[in-house]
Coordinates of C-alpha atoms in Angstrom, one line a residue:
X1 CA 0.0 0.0 0.0
X2 CA 1.0 3.6 -0.4
X3 CA 2.0 5.9 2.4
X4 CA -1.3 7.7 2.1
X5 CA -3.2 4.4 2.4
X6 CA -1.3 3.3 5.5
X7 CA -1.8 6.7 7.1
X8 CA -5.5 6.8 6.4
X9 CA -5.9 3.4 8.1
X10 CA -3.6 4.3 11.0
X11 CA -5.1 7.7 11.7
X12 CA -8.5 6.0 12.5
X13 CA -7.1 5.2 16.0
X14 CA -7.0 8.9 16.9
X15 CA -10.0 10.9 18.1
X16 CA -12.9 11.0 15.6
X17 CA -13.3 14.1 13.6
X18 CA -9.7 15.1 13.3
X19 CA -8.6 16.1 9.8
X20 CA -5.0 16.5 8.6
X21 CA -3.5 18.0 5.5
X22 CA -0.4 16.0 4.5
X23 CA 2.4 17.5 2.3
X24 CA 4.6 14.7 1.0
X25 CA 7.5 16.5 -0.7
X26 CA 10.0 14.3 -2.7
X27 CA 13.0 15.5 -4.6
X28 CA 14.0 13.8 -7.8
X29 CA 16.5 11.0 -7.6
X30 CA 20.0 12.3 -8.0
X31 CA 23.4 10.6 -8.3
X32 CA 25.6 10.7 -5.3
X33 CA 29.2 11.9 -5.7
X34 CA 30.5 9.1 -3.4
X35 CA 29.1 5.7 -2.4
X36 CA 26.9 5.5 0.7
X37 CA 28.7 2.2 1.6
X38 CA 32.4 2.0 0.5
X39 CA 32.3 -1.7 -0.4
X40 CA 29.4 -1.2 -2.8
X41 CA 30.3 -1.7 -6.4
X42 CA 28.0 0.5 -8.5
X43 CA 26.3 3.8 -8.4
X44 CA 24.4 5.4 -5.5
X45 CA 21.4 7.5 -5.9
X46 CA 19.5 9.5 -3.3
X47 CA 16.2 11.3 -2.8
X48 CA 15.5 13.9 -0.1
X49 CA 12.0 13.6 1.3
X50 CA 10.0 15.8 3.7
X51 CA 6.6 14.9 5.1
X52 CA 4.7 17.7 6.9
X53 CA 1.3 17.2 8.6
X54 CA -0.9 20.1 9.5
X55 CA -4.4 21.0 10.7
X56 CA -6.4 24.0 9.7
X57 CA -6.7 25.2 13.3
X58 CA -3.1 24.8 14.5
X59 CA -1.0 24.7 11.3
X60 CA 2.0 22.4 11.1
X61 CA 1.9 19.6 13.8
X62 CA 4.5 17.1 12.8
X63 CA 7.4 16.7 10.3
X64 CA 9.5 13.8 9.1
X65 CA 12.7 14.2 7.0
X66 CA 14.3 11.2 5.3
X67 CA 17.0 10.3 2.8
X68 CA 16.1 7.5 0.4
X69 CA 19.1 5.7 -1.2
X70 CA 19.1 3.4 -4.1
X71 CA 22.3 1.3 -4.5
X72 CA 22.4 0.2 -8.1
X73 CA 24.7 -2.5 -9.5
X74 CA 25.2 -2.5 -13.3
X75 CA 21.7 -1.0 -13.8
X76 CA 19.9 -4.2 -13.1
X77 CA 16.6 -4.1 -11.0
X78 CA 17.6 -7.5 -9.5
X79 CA 20.7 -5.9 -7.9
X80 CA 19.0 -2.8 -6.5
X81 CA 19.3 -2.2 -2.7
X82 CA 17.1 0.3 -1.0
X83 CA 18.4 2.1 2.2
X84 CA 16.5 4.8 4.1
X85 CA 17.9 7.1 6.7
X86 CA 15.3 8.8 9.0
X87 CA 17.2 12.0 9.6
X88 CA 14.7 14.1 11.7
X89 CA 11.3 13.9 13.3
X90 CA 9.8 16.9 15.1
X91 CA 6.6 18.4 16.4
X92 CA 5.5 21.9 17.0
X93 CA 3.2 21.0 19.9
X94 CA 2.2 18.1 22.1
X95 CA -1.5 18.9 22.5
X96 CA -3.3 15.8 24.0
X97 CA -5.7 15.4 21.1
X98 CA -2.8 14.9 18.7
X99 CA -1.0 12.4 20.9
X100 CA 0.2 9.5 18.7
X101 CA 0.1 11.4 15.4
X102 CA 3.8 11.6 14.9
X103 CA 4.3 7.9 15.7
X104 CA 1.6 7.0 13.1
X105 CA 3.3 9.1 10.4
X106 CA 6.6 7.3 11.0
X107 CA 5.0 3.9 11.1
X108 CA 2.9 4.5 7.9
X109 CA 6.0 5.8 6.1
X110 CA 8.1 2.8 6.9
X111 CA 5.4 0.3 6.2
X112 CA 5.0 1.8 2.7
X113 CA 8.6 1.3 1.7
X114 CA 9.7 -1.4 -0.8
X115 CA 10.4 -5.0 0.3
X116 CA 13.9 -5.6 1.8
X117 CA 14.5 -1.9 2.4
X118 CA 16.9 -1.2 5.3
X119 CA 15.8 1.7 7.6
X120 CA 18.3 3.4 9.9
X121 CA 17.6 5.7 12.8
X122 CA 20.0 7.6 15.1
X123 CA 18.1 8.7 18.2
X124 CA 19.7 11.7 19.8
X125 CA 17.7 14.1 22.0
X126 CA 17.4 17.7 21.0
X127 CA 14.9 20.4 21.8
X128 CA 14.0 21.0 18.1
X129 CA 14.8 19.4 14.7
X130 CA 12.7 20.8 11.9
X131 CA 10.6 23.6 13.4
X132 CA 12.9 26.5 14.4
X133 CA 12.2 28.0 17.9
X134 CA 9.5 25.4 18.6
X135 CA 11.5 24.5 21.8
X136 CA 10.2 27.9 23.2
X137 CA 6.6 26.8 22.7
X138 CA 5.1 26.2 26.1
X139 CA 2.7 23.6 24.7
X140 CA 5.6 21.4 23.4
X141 CA 7.3 19.0 25.7
X142 CA 10.8 17.8 24.8
X143 CA 11.7 14.1 25.6
X144 CA 14.8 13.4 27.5
X145 CA 17.5 11.3 25.9
X146 CA 16.3 8.1 27.7
X147 CA 12.6 8.8 26.8
X148 CA 13.5 9.4 23.2
X149 CA 15.3 6.1 22.7
X150 CA 12.4 4.4 24.4
X151 CA 9.9 6.2 22.2
X152 CA 11.8 5.1 19.0
X153 CA 11.9 1.5 20.3
X154 CA 8.2 1.5 20.9
X155 CA 7.3 3.2 17.6
X156 CA 9.4 0.9 15.5
X157 CA 8.1 -2.1 17.5
X158 CA 4.6 -1.4 16.2
X159 CA 5.4 -1.3 12.4
X160 CA 2.5 -3.1 10.7
X161 CA 4.7 -5.1 8.3
X162 CA 7.1 -8.0 9.1
X163 CA 10.7 -6.8 9.8
X164 CA 13.9 -7.9 11.3
X165 CA 15.4 -5.3 13.7
X166 CA 18.6 -4.4 15.5
X167 CA 19.0 -1.8 18.2
X168 CA 21.8 -0.8 20.6
X169 CA 22.7 1.9 23.1
X170 CA 26.4 2.7 22.9
X171 CA 28.1 1.7 26.1
X172 CA 25.6 -0.9 27.2
X173 CA 26.4 -4.5 26.6
X174 CA 23.1 -6.3 26.9
X175 CA 19.4 -5.9 26.2
X176 CA 18.2 -6.1 29.8
X177 CA 20.5 -3.3 30.9
X178 CA 19.5 -1.2 27.9
X179 CA 15.8 -1.7 28.6
X180 CA 16.3 -0.6 32.2
X181 CA 18.5 2.4 31.3
X182 CA 16.0 3.7 28.8
X183 CA 13.0 3.1 30.9
X184 CA 11.4 0.7 28.4
X185 CA 11.4 -2.2 30.8
X186 CA 9.4 -0.1 33.4
X187 CA 6.9 0.7 30.7
X188 CA 6.4 -3.0 30.0
X189 CA 8.0 -3.1 26.5
X190 CA 7.8 -6.4 24.7
X191 CA 8.8 -7.4 21.2
X192 CA 5.9 -7.5 18.8
X193 CA 5.0 -10.5 16.6
X194 CA 5.9 -8.5 13.5
X195 CA 9.5 -7.9 14.4
X196 CA 12.3 -10.2 15.2
X197 CA 14.6 -8.0 17.4
X198 CA 18.3 -8.4 18.1
X199 CA 20.3 -6.3 20.5
X200 CA 23.5 -5.2 18.7
X201 CA 24.2 -4.5 15.0
X202 CA 23.4 -6.4 11.8
X203 CA 27.1 -6.5 10.9
X204 CA 29.6 -9.3 11.4
X205 CA 31.9 -8.4 14.4
X206 CA 35.1 -8.7 12.4
X207 CA 33.8 -6.7 9.4
X208 CA 35.8 -3.6 8.4
X209 CA 33.7 -0.7 9.8
X210 CA 35.0 1.6 7.1
X211 CA 33.7 -0.6 4.3
X212 CA 30.3 -1.8 5.6
X213 CA 28.8 1.0 7.7
X214 CA 26.7 3.6 5.7
X215 CA 27.9 7.2 5.8
X216 CA 24.7 9.2 6.3
X217 CA 24.7 13.0 6.7
X218 CA 24.2 14.2 10.3
X219 CA 25.0 10.8 11.8
X220 CA 27.4 10.1 14.7
X221 CA 28.8 7.0 12.9
X222 CA 29.7 9.0 9.8
X223 CA 31.5 11.7 11.8
X224 CA 33.5 9.1 13.8
X225 CA 34.4 7.2 10.6
X226 CA 35.6 10.5 9.0
X227 CA 37.8 11.3 12.0
X228 CA 39.2 7.7 12.0
X229 CA 40.0 8.1 8.3
X230 CA 42.0 11.2 9.0
X231 CA 43.8 9.8 12.1
X232 CA 44.6 6.1 11.2
X233 CA 45.2 6.1 7.5
X234 CA 44.7 2.5 6.1
X235 CA 44.5 0.7 9.4
X236 CA 41.5 -1.6 9.6
X237 CA 39.0 -1.1 12.4
X238 CA 36.5 -3.9 13.2
X239 CA 32.8 -3.2 13.7
X240 CA 33.2 -4.3 17.4
X241 CA 36.1 -1.9 18.0
X242 CA 34.2 0.9 16.2
X243 CA 31.1 0.4 18.4
X244 CA 33.3 0.6 21.5
X245 CA 34.8 3.9 20.3
X246 CA 31.3 5.2 19.7
X247 CA 30.5 4.6 23.4
X248 CA 33.3 6.9 24.5
X249 CA 32.9 9.6 21.8
X250 CA 31.6 13.1 22.3
X251 CA 28.1 12.4 20.9
X252 CA 27.3 9.0 22.5
X253 CA 29.5 9.0 25.7
X254 CA 29.9 11.2 28.7
X255 CA 26.7 10.0 30.3
X256 CA 24.5 10.6 27.2
X257 CA 22.0 8.0 26.1
X258 CA 21.6 7.6 22.4
X259 CA 20.2 4.8 20.3
X260 CA 21.0 3.2 16.9
X261 CA 18.2 1.3 15.1
X262 CA 18.0 -0.7 11.9
X263 CA 14.9 -2.4 10.4
X264 CA 15.0 -4.7 7.4
X265 CA 11.6 -5.1 5.8
X266 CA 10.6 -8.6 4.8
X267 CA 9.2 -9.6 1.5
X268 CA 5.7 -8.3 0.7
X269 CA 3.4 -7.9 -2.3
X270 CA 5.5 -5.8 -4.7
X271 CA 2.4 -4.7 -6.6
X272 CA 1.1 -2.9 -3.4
X273 CA 4.4 -1.1 -2.4
X274 CA 5.8 2.2 -3.3
X275 CA 9.0 2.4 -5.3
X276 CA 11.9 4.7 -4.3
X277 CA 12.8 4.9 -7.9
X278 CA 9.5 6.5 -8.8
X279 CA 10.0 9.7 -10.8
X280 CA 9.5 13.1 -9.2
X281 CA 9.3 16.4 -11.0
X282 CA 10.8 18.3 -8.0
X283 CA 14.4 19.2 -8.7
X284 CA 16.8 18.7 -5.8
X285 CA 17.8 22.4 -6.0
X286 CA 14.2 23.5 -5.7
X287 CA 13.7 21.1 -2.8
X288 CA 16.7 22.7 -1.1
X289 CA 15.2 26.2 -1.7
X290 CA 12.0 25.2 0.1
X291 CA 13.9 23.5 2.8
X292 CA 15.9 26.6 3.5
X293 CA 12.7 28.7 3.6
X294 CA 11.2 26.3 6.2
X295 CA 14.3 26.4 8.3
X296 CA 14.1 30.2 8.4
X297 CA 10.6 30.4 10.0
X298 CA 9.5 30.8 13.6
X299 CA 7.4 28.2 15.4
X300 CA 7.7 29.5 19.0
X301 CA 3.9 29.9 19.8
X302 CA 0.4 29.3 18.4
X303 CA 0.3 32.5 16.4
X304 CA 3.8 32.1 14.9
X305 CA 3.0 28.4 14.0
X306 CA 0.0 29.5 12.0
X307 CA 1.8 32.4 10.3
X308 CA 4.8 30.3 9.5
X309 CA 2.7 27.5 8.2
X310 CA 0.9 30.0 5.9
X311 CA 4.2 31.4 4.7
X312 CA 5.7 27.9 4.1
X313 CA 2.7 26.7 2.1
X314 CA 2.8 29.9 -0.1
X315 CA 6.4 29.2 -0.7
X316 CA 5.7 25.5 -1.4
X317 CA 3.1 26.3 -4.1
X318 CA 5.2 29.1 -5.6
X319 CA 8.3 26.8 -6.0
X320 CA 6.2 23.7 -7.0
X321 CA 3.1 25.0 -8.8
X322 CA 1.9 21.4 -9.6
X323 CA 2.3 20.1 -6.1
X324 CA -0.7 18.3 -4.6
X325 CA -1.2 17.6 -0.9
X326 CA -3.7 15.1 0.4
X327 CA -6.1 15.0 3.4
X328 CA -6.7 12.2 5.9
X329 CA -9.6 12.2 8.4
X330 CA -10.3 10.1 11.5
X331 CA -13.9 8.9 11.3
X332 CA -13.9 6.1 13.9
X333 CA -16.5 6.8 16.6
X334 CA -14.8 5.0 19.5
X335 CA -11.1 4.7 20.4
X336 CA -9.8 2.7 23.3
X337 CA -7.1 4.0 25.6
X338 CA -4.8 1.3 24.4
X339 CA -5.1 2.5 20.8
X340 CA -4.5 6.1 21.8
X341 CA -1.2 5.2 23.3
X342 CA 0.0 3.0 20.5
X343 CA 3.5 4.6 20.6
X344 CA 3.9 3.1 24.1
X345 CA 5.3 6.5 25.4
X346 CA 3.4 9.5 26.6
X347 CA 4.8 12.2 24.3
X348 CA 3.3 14.8 26.6
X349 CA 5.6 13.8 29.5
X350 CA 7.4 16.3 31.7
X351 CA 10.8 17.4 30.6
X352 CA 12.4 15.5 33.4
X353 CA 13.3 11.8 32.9
X354 CA 10.2 9.7 33.4
X355 CA 12.0 6.8 35.0
X356 CA 13.9 6.2 38.2
X357 CA 17.5 5.7 37.1
X358 CA 19.7 3.0 38.6
X359 CA 23.1 4.2 39.6
X360 CA 25.9 3.5 37.0
X361 CA 27.1 0.6 39.2
X362 CA 24.1 -1.4 38.3
X363 CA 24.3 -0.9 34.5
X364 CA 26.5 -3.2 32.5
X365 CA 28.7 -1.1 30.3
X366 CA 31.3 -2.0 27.8
X367 CA 34.8 -2.5 29.0
X368 CA 38.0 -1.3 27.2

């Protein structure tokens, strides 16, 4: 099914009567100047994608930014590998009536991707990602680093298609300690039937990290690989040693809690899935023009959100005259409390950590 179809179905679990305008903006597929994965033999293509969800009353509510890669080998469809990096997810507000909306946007997007796509997420807590100054909005609650990792684990755990998944928290050796540290165990997290989870990475321990790990923009792994390239020359670094270094780096160490996730979608009906290689009439340069406009706006309160949404949409239709959004509406008359909290995490939580933390002496961390 398409992203729109999955979202229309998923949105029914929200309160009846809610209507959302969805702006699914995709750049054309462009050739990358360097391979995403060094050991890949062939060309690498990429598409920049931005999904914005708004209501007439509040303006933009949620946003999702992704990079969709196609690793092509000798131009054969049989040798195409699809890789998606979810770069940013953000909200302008955490009003109770919209609780669970962002999770459903993420889940619907992933479910619509082609079979065998690998989806990567780097969970790192920040006060804002897509909507400038939204951190100043009193109706927006920012998740702590522990809550954010737990939120991603719960959201990805409820993907509606069959997947194999890997997750890890740098510096923590085992899944039990990771569940405790992130608060997921206290919230009663359990693996869903759709996903076969593994704690760790999908790579072989002795693999050369430089050759097998994707180099996404704005990703801690890429920045560490770049620094290693500059410092060590041609010396091989195994995936295990690389992950140990991550745990003591500036971005993932020093008491910070971050999470790395990978989902690999299983085979499904190819006639019902979207294709990353679908043509788009939006040039990458024009996409960047709109992106820069969005980044320059102000979302610090209700009035600024409405004004900035209006400005962004005017810019959108000016740059892309033929762009068409779509609307989804929740029409279900009854919604259970369990359905309302499908993400497994209350996104309207207080800014303080929502779990009682164990002292570091009780958490198993990696040794060097």
